[in-house]
mmCIF file of C-alpha atoms in Angstrom:
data_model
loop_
_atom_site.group_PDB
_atom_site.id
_atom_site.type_symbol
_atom_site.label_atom_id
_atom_site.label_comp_id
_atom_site.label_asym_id
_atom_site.label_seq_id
_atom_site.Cartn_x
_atom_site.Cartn_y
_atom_site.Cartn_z
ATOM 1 C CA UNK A 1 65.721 5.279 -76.068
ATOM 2 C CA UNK A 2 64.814 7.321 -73.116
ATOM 3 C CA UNK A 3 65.766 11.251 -73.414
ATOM 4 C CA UNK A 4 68.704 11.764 -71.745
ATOM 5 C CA UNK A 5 68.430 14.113 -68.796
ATOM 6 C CA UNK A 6 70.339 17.815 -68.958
ATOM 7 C CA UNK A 7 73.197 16.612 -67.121
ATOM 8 C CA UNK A 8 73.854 13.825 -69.598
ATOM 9 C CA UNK A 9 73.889 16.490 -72.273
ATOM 10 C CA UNK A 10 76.636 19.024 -71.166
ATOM 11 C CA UNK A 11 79.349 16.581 -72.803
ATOM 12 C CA UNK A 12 77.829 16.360 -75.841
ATOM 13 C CA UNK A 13 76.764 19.678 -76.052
ATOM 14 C CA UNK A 14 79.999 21.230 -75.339
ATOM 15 C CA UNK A 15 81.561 18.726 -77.581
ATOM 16 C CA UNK A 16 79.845 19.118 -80.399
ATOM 17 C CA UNK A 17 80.992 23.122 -80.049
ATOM 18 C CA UNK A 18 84.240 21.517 -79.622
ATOM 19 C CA UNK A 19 85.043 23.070 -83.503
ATOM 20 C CA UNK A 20 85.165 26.453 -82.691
ATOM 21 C CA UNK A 21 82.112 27.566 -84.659
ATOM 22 C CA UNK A 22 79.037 29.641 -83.750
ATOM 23 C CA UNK A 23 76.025 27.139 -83.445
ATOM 24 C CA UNK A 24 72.581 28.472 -83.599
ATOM 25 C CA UNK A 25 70.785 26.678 -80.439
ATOM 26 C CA UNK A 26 68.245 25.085 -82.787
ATOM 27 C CA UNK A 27 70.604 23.474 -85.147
ATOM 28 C CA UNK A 28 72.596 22.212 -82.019
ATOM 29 C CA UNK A 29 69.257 20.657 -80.975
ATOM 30 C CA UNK A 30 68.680 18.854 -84.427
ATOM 31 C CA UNK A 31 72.470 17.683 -84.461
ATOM 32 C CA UNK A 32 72.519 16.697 -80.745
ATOM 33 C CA UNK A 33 68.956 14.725 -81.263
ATOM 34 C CA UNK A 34 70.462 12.958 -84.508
ATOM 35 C CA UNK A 35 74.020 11.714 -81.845
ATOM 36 C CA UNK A 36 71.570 10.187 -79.612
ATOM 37 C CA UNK A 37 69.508 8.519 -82.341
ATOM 38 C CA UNK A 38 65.756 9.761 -80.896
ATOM 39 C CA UNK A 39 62.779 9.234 -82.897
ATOM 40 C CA UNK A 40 60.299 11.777 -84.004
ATOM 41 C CA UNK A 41 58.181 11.344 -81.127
ATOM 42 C CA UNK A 42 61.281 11.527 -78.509
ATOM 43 C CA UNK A 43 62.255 14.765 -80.181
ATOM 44 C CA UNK A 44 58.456 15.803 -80.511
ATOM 45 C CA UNK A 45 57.684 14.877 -76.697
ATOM 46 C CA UNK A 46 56.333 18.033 -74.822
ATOM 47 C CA UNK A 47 56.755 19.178 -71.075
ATOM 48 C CA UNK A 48 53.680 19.034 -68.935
ATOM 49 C CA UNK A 49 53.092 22.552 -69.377
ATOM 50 C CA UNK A 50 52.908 22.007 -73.692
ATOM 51 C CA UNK A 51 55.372 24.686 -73.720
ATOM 52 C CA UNK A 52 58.571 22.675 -74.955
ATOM 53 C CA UNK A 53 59.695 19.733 -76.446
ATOM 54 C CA UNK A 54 61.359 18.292 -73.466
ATOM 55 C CA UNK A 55 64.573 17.575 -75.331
ATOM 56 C CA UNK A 56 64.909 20.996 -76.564
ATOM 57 C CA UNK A 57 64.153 22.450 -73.108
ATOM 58 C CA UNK A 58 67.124 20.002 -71.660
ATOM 59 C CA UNK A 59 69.923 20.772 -74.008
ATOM 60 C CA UNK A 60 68.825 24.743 -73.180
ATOM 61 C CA UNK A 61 69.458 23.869 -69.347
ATOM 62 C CA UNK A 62 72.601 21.865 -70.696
ATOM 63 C CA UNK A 63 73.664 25.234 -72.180
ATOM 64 C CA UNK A 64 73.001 27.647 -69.452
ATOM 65 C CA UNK A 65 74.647 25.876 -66.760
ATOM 66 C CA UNK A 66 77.787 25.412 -69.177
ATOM 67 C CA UNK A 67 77.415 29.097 -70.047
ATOM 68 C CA UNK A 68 77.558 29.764 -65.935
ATOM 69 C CA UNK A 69 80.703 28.253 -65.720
ATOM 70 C CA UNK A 70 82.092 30.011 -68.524
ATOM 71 C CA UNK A 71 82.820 27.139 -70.638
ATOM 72 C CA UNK A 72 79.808 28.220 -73.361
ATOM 73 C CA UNK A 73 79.295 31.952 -74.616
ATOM 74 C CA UNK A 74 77.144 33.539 -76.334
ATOM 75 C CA UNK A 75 78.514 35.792 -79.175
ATOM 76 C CA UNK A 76 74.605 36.607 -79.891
ATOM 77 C CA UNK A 77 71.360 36.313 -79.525
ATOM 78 C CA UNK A 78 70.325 32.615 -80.242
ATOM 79 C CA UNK A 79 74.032 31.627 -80.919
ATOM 80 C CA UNK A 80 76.894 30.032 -78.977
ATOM 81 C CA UNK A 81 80.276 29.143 -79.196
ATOM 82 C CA UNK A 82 82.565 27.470 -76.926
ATOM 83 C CA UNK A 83 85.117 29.240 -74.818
ATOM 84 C CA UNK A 84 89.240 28.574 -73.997
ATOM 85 C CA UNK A 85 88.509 26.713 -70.598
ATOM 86 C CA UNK A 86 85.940 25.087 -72.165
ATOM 87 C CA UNK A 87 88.502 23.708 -75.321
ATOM 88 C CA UNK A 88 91.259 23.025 -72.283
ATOM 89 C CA UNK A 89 88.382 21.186 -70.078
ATOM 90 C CA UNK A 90 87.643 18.562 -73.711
ATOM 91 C CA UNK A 91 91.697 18.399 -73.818
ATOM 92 C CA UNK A 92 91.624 16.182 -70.445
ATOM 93 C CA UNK A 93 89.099 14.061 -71.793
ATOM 94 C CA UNK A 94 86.112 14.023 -69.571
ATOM 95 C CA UNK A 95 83.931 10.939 -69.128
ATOM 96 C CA UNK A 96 81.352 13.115 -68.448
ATOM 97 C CA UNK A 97 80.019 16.771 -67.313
ATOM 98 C CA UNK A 98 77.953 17.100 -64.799
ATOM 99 C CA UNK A 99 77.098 20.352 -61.712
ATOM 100 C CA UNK A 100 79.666 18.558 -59.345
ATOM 101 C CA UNK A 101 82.051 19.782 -62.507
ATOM 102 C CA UNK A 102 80.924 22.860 -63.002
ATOM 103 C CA UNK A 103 81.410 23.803 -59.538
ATOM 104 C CA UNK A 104 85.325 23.893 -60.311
ATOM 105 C CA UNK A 105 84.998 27.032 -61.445
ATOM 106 C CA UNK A 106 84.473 30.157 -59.471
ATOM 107 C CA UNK A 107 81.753 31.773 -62.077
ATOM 108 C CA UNK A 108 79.709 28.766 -61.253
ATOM 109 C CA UNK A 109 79.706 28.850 -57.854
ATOM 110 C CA UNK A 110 79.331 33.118 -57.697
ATOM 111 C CA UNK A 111 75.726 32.008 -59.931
ATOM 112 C CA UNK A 112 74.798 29.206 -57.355
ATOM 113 C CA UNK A 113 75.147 31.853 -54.595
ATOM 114 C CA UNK A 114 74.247 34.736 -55.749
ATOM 115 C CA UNK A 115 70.390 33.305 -55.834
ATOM 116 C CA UNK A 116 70.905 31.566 -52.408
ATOM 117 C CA UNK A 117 68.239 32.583 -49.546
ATOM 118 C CA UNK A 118 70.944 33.570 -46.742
ATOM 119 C CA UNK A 119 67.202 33.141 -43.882
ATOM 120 C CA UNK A 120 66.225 29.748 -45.348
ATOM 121 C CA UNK A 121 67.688 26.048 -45.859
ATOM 122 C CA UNK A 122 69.317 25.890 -48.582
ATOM 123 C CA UNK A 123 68.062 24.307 -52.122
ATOM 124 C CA UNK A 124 71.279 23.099 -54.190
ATOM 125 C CA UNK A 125 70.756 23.904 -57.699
ATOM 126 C CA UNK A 126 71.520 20.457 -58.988
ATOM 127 C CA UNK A 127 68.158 18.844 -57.839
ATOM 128 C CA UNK A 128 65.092 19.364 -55.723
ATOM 129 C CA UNK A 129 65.641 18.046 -52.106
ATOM 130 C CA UNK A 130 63.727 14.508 -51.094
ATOM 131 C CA UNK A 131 62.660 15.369 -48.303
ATOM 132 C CA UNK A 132 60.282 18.119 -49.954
ATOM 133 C CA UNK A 133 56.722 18.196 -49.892
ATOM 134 C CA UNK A 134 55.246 18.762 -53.294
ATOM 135 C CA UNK A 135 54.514 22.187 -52.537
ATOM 136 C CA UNK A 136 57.789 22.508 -51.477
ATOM 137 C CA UNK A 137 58.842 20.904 -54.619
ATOM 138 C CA UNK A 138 57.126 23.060 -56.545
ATOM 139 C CA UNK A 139 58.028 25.907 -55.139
ATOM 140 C CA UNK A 140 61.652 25.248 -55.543
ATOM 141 C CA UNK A 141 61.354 24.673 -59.068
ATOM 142 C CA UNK A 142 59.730 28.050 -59.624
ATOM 143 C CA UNK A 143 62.515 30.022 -58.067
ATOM 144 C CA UNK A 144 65.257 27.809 -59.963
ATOM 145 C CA UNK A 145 63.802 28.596 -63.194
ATOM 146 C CA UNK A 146 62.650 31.782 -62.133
ATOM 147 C CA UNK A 147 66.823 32.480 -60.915
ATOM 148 C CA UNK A 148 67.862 31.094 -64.657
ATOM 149 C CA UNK A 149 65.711 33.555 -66.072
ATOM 150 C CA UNK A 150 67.120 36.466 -64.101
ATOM 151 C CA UNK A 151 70.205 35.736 -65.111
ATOM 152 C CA UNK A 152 69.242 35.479 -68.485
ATOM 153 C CA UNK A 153 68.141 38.573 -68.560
ATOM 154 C CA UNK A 154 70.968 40.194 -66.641
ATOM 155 C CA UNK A 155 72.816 39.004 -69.468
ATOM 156 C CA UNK A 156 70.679 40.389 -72.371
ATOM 157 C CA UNK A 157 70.613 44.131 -70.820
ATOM 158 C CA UNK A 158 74.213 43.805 -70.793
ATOM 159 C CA UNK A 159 74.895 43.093 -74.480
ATOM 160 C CA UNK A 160 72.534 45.607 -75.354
ATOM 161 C CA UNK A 161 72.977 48.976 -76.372
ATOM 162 C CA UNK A 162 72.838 52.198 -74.417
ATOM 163 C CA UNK A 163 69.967 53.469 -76.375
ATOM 164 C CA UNK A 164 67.912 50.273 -75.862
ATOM 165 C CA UNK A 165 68.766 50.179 -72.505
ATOM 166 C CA UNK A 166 67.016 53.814 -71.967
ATOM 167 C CA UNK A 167 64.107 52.871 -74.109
ATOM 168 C CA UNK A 168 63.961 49.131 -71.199
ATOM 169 C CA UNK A 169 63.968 51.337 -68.219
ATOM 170 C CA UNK A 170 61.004 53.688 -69.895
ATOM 171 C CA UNK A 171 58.714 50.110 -70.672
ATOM 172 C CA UNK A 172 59.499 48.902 -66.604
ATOM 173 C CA UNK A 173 58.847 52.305 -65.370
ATOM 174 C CA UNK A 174 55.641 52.645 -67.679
ATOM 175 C CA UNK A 175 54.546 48.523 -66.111
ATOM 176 C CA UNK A 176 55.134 49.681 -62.755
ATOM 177 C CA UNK A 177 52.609 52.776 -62.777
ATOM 178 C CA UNK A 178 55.087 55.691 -63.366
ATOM 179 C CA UNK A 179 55.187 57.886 -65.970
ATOM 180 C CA UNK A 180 51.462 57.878 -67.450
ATOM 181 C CA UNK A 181 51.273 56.807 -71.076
ATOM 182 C CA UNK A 182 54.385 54.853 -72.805
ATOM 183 C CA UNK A 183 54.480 58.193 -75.123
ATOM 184 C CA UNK A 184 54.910 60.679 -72.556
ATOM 185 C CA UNK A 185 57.585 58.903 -70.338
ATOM 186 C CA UNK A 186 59.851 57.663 -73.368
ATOM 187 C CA UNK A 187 59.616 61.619 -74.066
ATOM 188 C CA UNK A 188 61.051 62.478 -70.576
ATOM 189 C CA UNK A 189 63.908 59.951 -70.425
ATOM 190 C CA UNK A 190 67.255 60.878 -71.837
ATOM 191 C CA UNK A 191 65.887 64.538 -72.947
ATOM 192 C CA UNK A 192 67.655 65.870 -69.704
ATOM 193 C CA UNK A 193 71.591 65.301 -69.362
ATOM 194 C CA UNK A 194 71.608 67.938 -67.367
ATOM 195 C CA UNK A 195 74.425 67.346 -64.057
ATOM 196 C CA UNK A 196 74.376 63.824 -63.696
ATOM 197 C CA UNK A 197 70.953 63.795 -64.200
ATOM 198 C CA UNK A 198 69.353 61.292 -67.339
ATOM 199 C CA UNK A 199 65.564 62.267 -67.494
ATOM 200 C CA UNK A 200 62.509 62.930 -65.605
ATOM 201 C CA UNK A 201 59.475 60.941 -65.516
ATOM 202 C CA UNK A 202 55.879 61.216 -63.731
ATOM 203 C CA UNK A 203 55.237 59.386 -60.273
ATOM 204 C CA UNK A 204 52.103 59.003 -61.202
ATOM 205 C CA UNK A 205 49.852 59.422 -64.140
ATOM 206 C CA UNK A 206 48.467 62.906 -63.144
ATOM 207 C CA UNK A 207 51.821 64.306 -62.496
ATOM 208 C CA UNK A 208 51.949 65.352 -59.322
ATOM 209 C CA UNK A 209 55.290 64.437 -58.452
ATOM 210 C CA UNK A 210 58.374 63.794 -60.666
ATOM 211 C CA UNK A 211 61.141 61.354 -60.180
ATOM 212 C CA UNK A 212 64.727 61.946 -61.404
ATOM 213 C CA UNK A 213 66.607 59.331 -63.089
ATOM 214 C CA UNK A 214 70.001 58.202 -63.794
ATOM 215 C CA UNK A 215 70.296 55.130 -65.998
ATOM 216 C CA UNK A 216 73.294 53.718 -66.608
ATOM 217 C CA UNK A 217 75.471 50.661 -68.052
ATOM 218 C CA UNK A 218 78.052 50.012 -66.054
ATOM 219 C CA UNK A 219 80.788 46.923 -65.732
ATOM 220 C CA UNK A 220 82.082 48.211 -62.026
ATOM 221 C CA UNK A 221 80.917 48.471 -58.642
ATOM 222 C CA UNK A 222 79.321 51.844 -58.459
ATOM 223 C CA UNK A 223 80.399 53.925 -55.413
ATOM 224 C CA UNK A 224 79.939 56.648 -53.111
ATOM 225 C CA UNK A 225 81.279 59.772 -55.662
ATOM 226 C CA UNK A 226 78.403 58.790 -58.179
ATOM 227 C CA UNK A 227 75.377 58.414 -56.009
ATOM 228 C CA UNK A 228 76.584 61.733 -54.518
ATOM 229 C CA UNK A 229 77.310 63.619 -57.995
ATOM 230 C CA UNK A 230 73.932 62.213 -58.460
ATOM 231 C CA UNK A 231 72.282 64.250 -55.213
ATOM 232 C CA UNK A 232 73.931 66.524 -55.880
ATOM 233 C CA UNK A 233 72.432 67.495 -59.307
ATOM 234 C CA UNK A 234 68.664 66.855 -57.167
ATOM 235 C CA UNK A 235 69.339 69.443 -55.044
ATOM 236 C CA UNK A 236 70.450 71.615 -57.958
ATOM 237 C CA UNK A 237 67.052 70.898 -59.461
ATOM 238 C CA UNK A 238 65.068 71.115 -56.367
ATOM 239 C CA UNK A 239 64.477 67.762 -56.894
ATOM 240 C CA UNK A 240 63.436 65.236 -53.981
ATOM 241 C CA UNK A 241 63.269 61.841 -55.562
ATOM 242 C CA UNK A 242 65.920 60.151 -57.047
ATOM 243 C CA UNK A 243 66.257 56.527 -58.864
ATOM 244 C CA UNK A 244 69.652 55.394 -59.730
ATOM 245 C CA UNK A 245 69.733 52.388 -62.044
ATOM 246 C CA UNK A 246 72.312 50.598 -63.128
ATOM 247 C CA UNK A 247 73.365 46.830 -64.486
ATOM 248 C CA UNK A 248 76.145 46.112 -61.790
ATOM 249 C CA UNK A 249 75.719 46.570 -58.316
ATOM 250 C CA UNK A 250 76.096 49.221 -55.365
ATOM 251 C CA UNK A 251 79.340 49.330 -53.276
ATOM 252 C CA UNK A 252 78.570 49.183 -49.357
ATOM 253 C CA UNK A 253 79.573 52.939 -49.066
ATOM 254 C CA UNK A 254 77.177 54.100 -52.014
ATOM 255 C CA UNK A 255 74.111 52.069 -50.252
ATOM 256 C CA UNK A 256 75.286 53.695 -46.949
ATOM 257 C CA UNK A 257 75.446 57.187 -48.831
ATOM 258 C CA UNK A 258 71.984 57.331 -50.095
ATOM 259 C CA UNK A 259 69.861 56.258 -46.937
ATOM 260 C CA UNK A 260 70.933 59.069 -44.439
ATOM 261 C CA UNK A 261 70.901 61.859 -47.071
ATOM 262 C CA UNK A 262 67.657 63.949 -46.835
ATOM 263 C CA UNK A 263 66.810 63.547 -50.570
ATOM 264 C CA UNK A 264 65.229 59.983 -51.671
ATOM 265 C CA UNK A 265 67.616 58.153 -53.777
ATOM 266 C CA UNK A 266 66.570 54.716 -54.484
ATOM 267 C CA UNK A 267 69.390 52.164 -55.856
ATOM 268 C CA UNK A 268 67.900 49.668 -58.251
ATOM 269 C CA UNK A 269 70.866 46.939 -59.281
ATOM 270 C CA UNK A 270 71.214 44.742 -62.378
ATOM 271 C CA UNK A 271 69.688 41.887 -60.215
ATOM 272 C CA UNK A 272 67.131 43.626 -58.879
ATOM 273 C CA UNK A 273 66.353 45.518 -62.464
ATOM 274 C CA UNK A 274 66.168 41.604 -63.998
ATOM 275 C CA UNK A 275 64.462 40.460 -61.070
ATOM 276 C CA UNK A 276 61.542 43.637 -61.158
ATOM 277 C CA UNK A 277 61.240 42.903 -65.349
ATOM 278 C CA UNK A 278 60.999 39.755 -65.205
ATOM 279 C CA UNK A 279 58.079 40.126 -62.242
ATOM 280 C CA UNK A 280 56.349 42.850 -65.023
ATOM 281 C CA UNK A 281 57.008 41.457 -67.478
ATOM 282 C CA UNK A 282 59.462 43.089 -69.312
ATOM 283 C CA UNK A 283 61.501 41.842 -71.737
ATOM 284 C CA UNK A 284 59.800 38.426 -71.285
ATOM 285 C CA UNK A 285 56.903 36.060 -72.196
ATOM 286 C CA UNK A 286 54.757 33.398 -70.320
ATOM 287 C CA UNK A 287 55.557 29.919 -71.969
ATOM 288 C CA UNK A 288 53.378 28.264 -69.198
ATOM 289 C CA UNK A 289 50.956 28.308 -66.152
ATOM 290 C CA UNK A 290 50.317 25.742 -63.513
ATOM 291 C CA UNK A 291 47.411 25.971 -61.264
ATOM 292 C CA UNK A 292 47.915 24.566 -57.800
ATOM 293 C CA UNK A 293 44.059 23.293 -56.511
ATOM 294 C CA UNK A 294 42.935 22.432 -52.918
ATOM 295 C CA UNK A 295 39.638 20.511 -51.776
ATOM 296 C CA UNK A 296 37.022 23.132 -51.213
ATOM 297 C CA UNK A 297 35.573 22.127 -47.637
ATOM 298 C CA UNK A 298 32.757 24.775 -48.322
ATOM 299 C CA UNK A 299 31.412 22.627 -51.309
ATOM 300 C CA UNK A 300 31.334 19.008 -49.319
ATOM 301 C CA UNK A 301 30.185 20.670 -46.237
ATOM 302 C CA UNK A 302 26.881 21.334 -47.989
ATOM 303 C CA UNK A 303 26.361 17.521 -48.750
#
């Protein structure tokens, strides 16, 4: 039979969760290839790229989009488990599950737009646009699975500890050219505490300038009082560099706050801290690479 597209699989994925139990995403591959009845070489059968086995790669866009709309979570890493709107969204007996579902539910629609280009036409996340050029194509599918990733990793920073956290900000710093070697900047970071203040590390590798920073978990919108509890403990330190990091976001004050004050506080979110480790790559791995060719004129204009 042909392999049934992502779409097609949120039923039977969340379904098959329906028993309350914490499925390892491998095992619900293998149970959800055996309900469809594919052969060896349907469950075998690899993206362009060689990366995946498309099936596998399907049911894992299956599961993020019904993790989006809070209907799937993920108790750990490699695991899920259905939620309570996903148990009372089975009890009305769904023919089927598919984005135009989804987008019932608010968490859904906050992950379509938080990813949405305000300056450009938009791309809906259920399907590339016909009216695309291939480029255009292509493109689009870069930034959707680039956007999935993101928020994958969004996710991940969240659920991990405070500790690890530090030690993730040290390995972007260290990929983005601060802090010389990976030795001496993990040595800076969290050694401080002192006033609001979580480490110093290098702006560059010979040390001529240091950078102050204040990494921190947080669930709420961070506002004004913190970013200025944070300048304040620069100017205690004589400092003139600042980098505030943080998983949530900024309120409009706090953003306000930091670019009229003299010192140089820069606000890094939790999108923008997924979106800067996931362009170092940080916390991530390359699964596959296209190359995009053109017809080199130089070469035929010789003939």
């Amino acid at each position: 039979m042909t392999i049934p597209d992502y779409q097609a699989l949120m039923l039977p994925v969340l379904k098959t969760a329906s028993d309350g139990k914490e499925y390892k995403f491998s095992q619900l591959v293998e149970e959800l290839a055996d309900q469809f009845n594919l052969t060896t070489e349907e469950r075998n059968e690899l993206l362009p790229s060689g990366s995946q086995a498309i099936f596998t790669n399907r049911v894992g866009w299956a599961r993020s989009y019904l993790k989006q709309a809070d209907l799937l979570a993920t108790p750990k890493r490699g695991f899920l488990r259905i939620t309570q709107k996903g148990i009372e969204l089975l009890s009305k007996d769904p023919i089927k599950i598919d984005i135009s579902v989804l987008e019932r539910y608010p968490e859904f629609i906050e992950f379509r737009n938080r990813k949405k280009d305000k300056n450009e036409s938009l791309i809906e996340a259920s399907g590339l646009e016909s009216n695309l050029t291939p480029e255009d194509s292509l493109a689009s599918a870069y930034n959707k699975l680039r956007s999935a990733l993101e928020a994958e990793i969004l996710s991940a920073i969240k659920d991990a500890s405070p500790s690890f956290f530090e030690r993730l900000v040290v390995d972007l710093l260290v990929k983005m050219g601060y802090g010389g070697s990976r030795q001496d900047a993990g040595k800076a970071l969290g050694k401080s505490g002192d006033g609001g203040i979580d480490g110093i590390i290098n702006e560059d590798r010979l040390g001529l300038d240091v950078i102050y920073i204040q990494a921190k978990r947080w669930e709420g919108v961070v506002g004004r009082p913190e970013i200025q509890k944070f300048a304040g403990a620069l100017q205690g330190q004589r400092a003139r560099k600042g980098v505030f990091i943080t998983t949530s976001s900024f309120s409009k004050e706090a953003k306000e706050y930091a670019s009229f004050i003299d010192t140089k506080i820069i606000l890094i979110d939790g999108e923008q801290l997924s979106r800067l480790m996931a362009e170092h790559n940080v916390g991530v791995s390359i699964v596959g690479q296209y190359e995009v060719k053109k017809l080199d004129s130089d070469y035929f204009d010789n003939e």
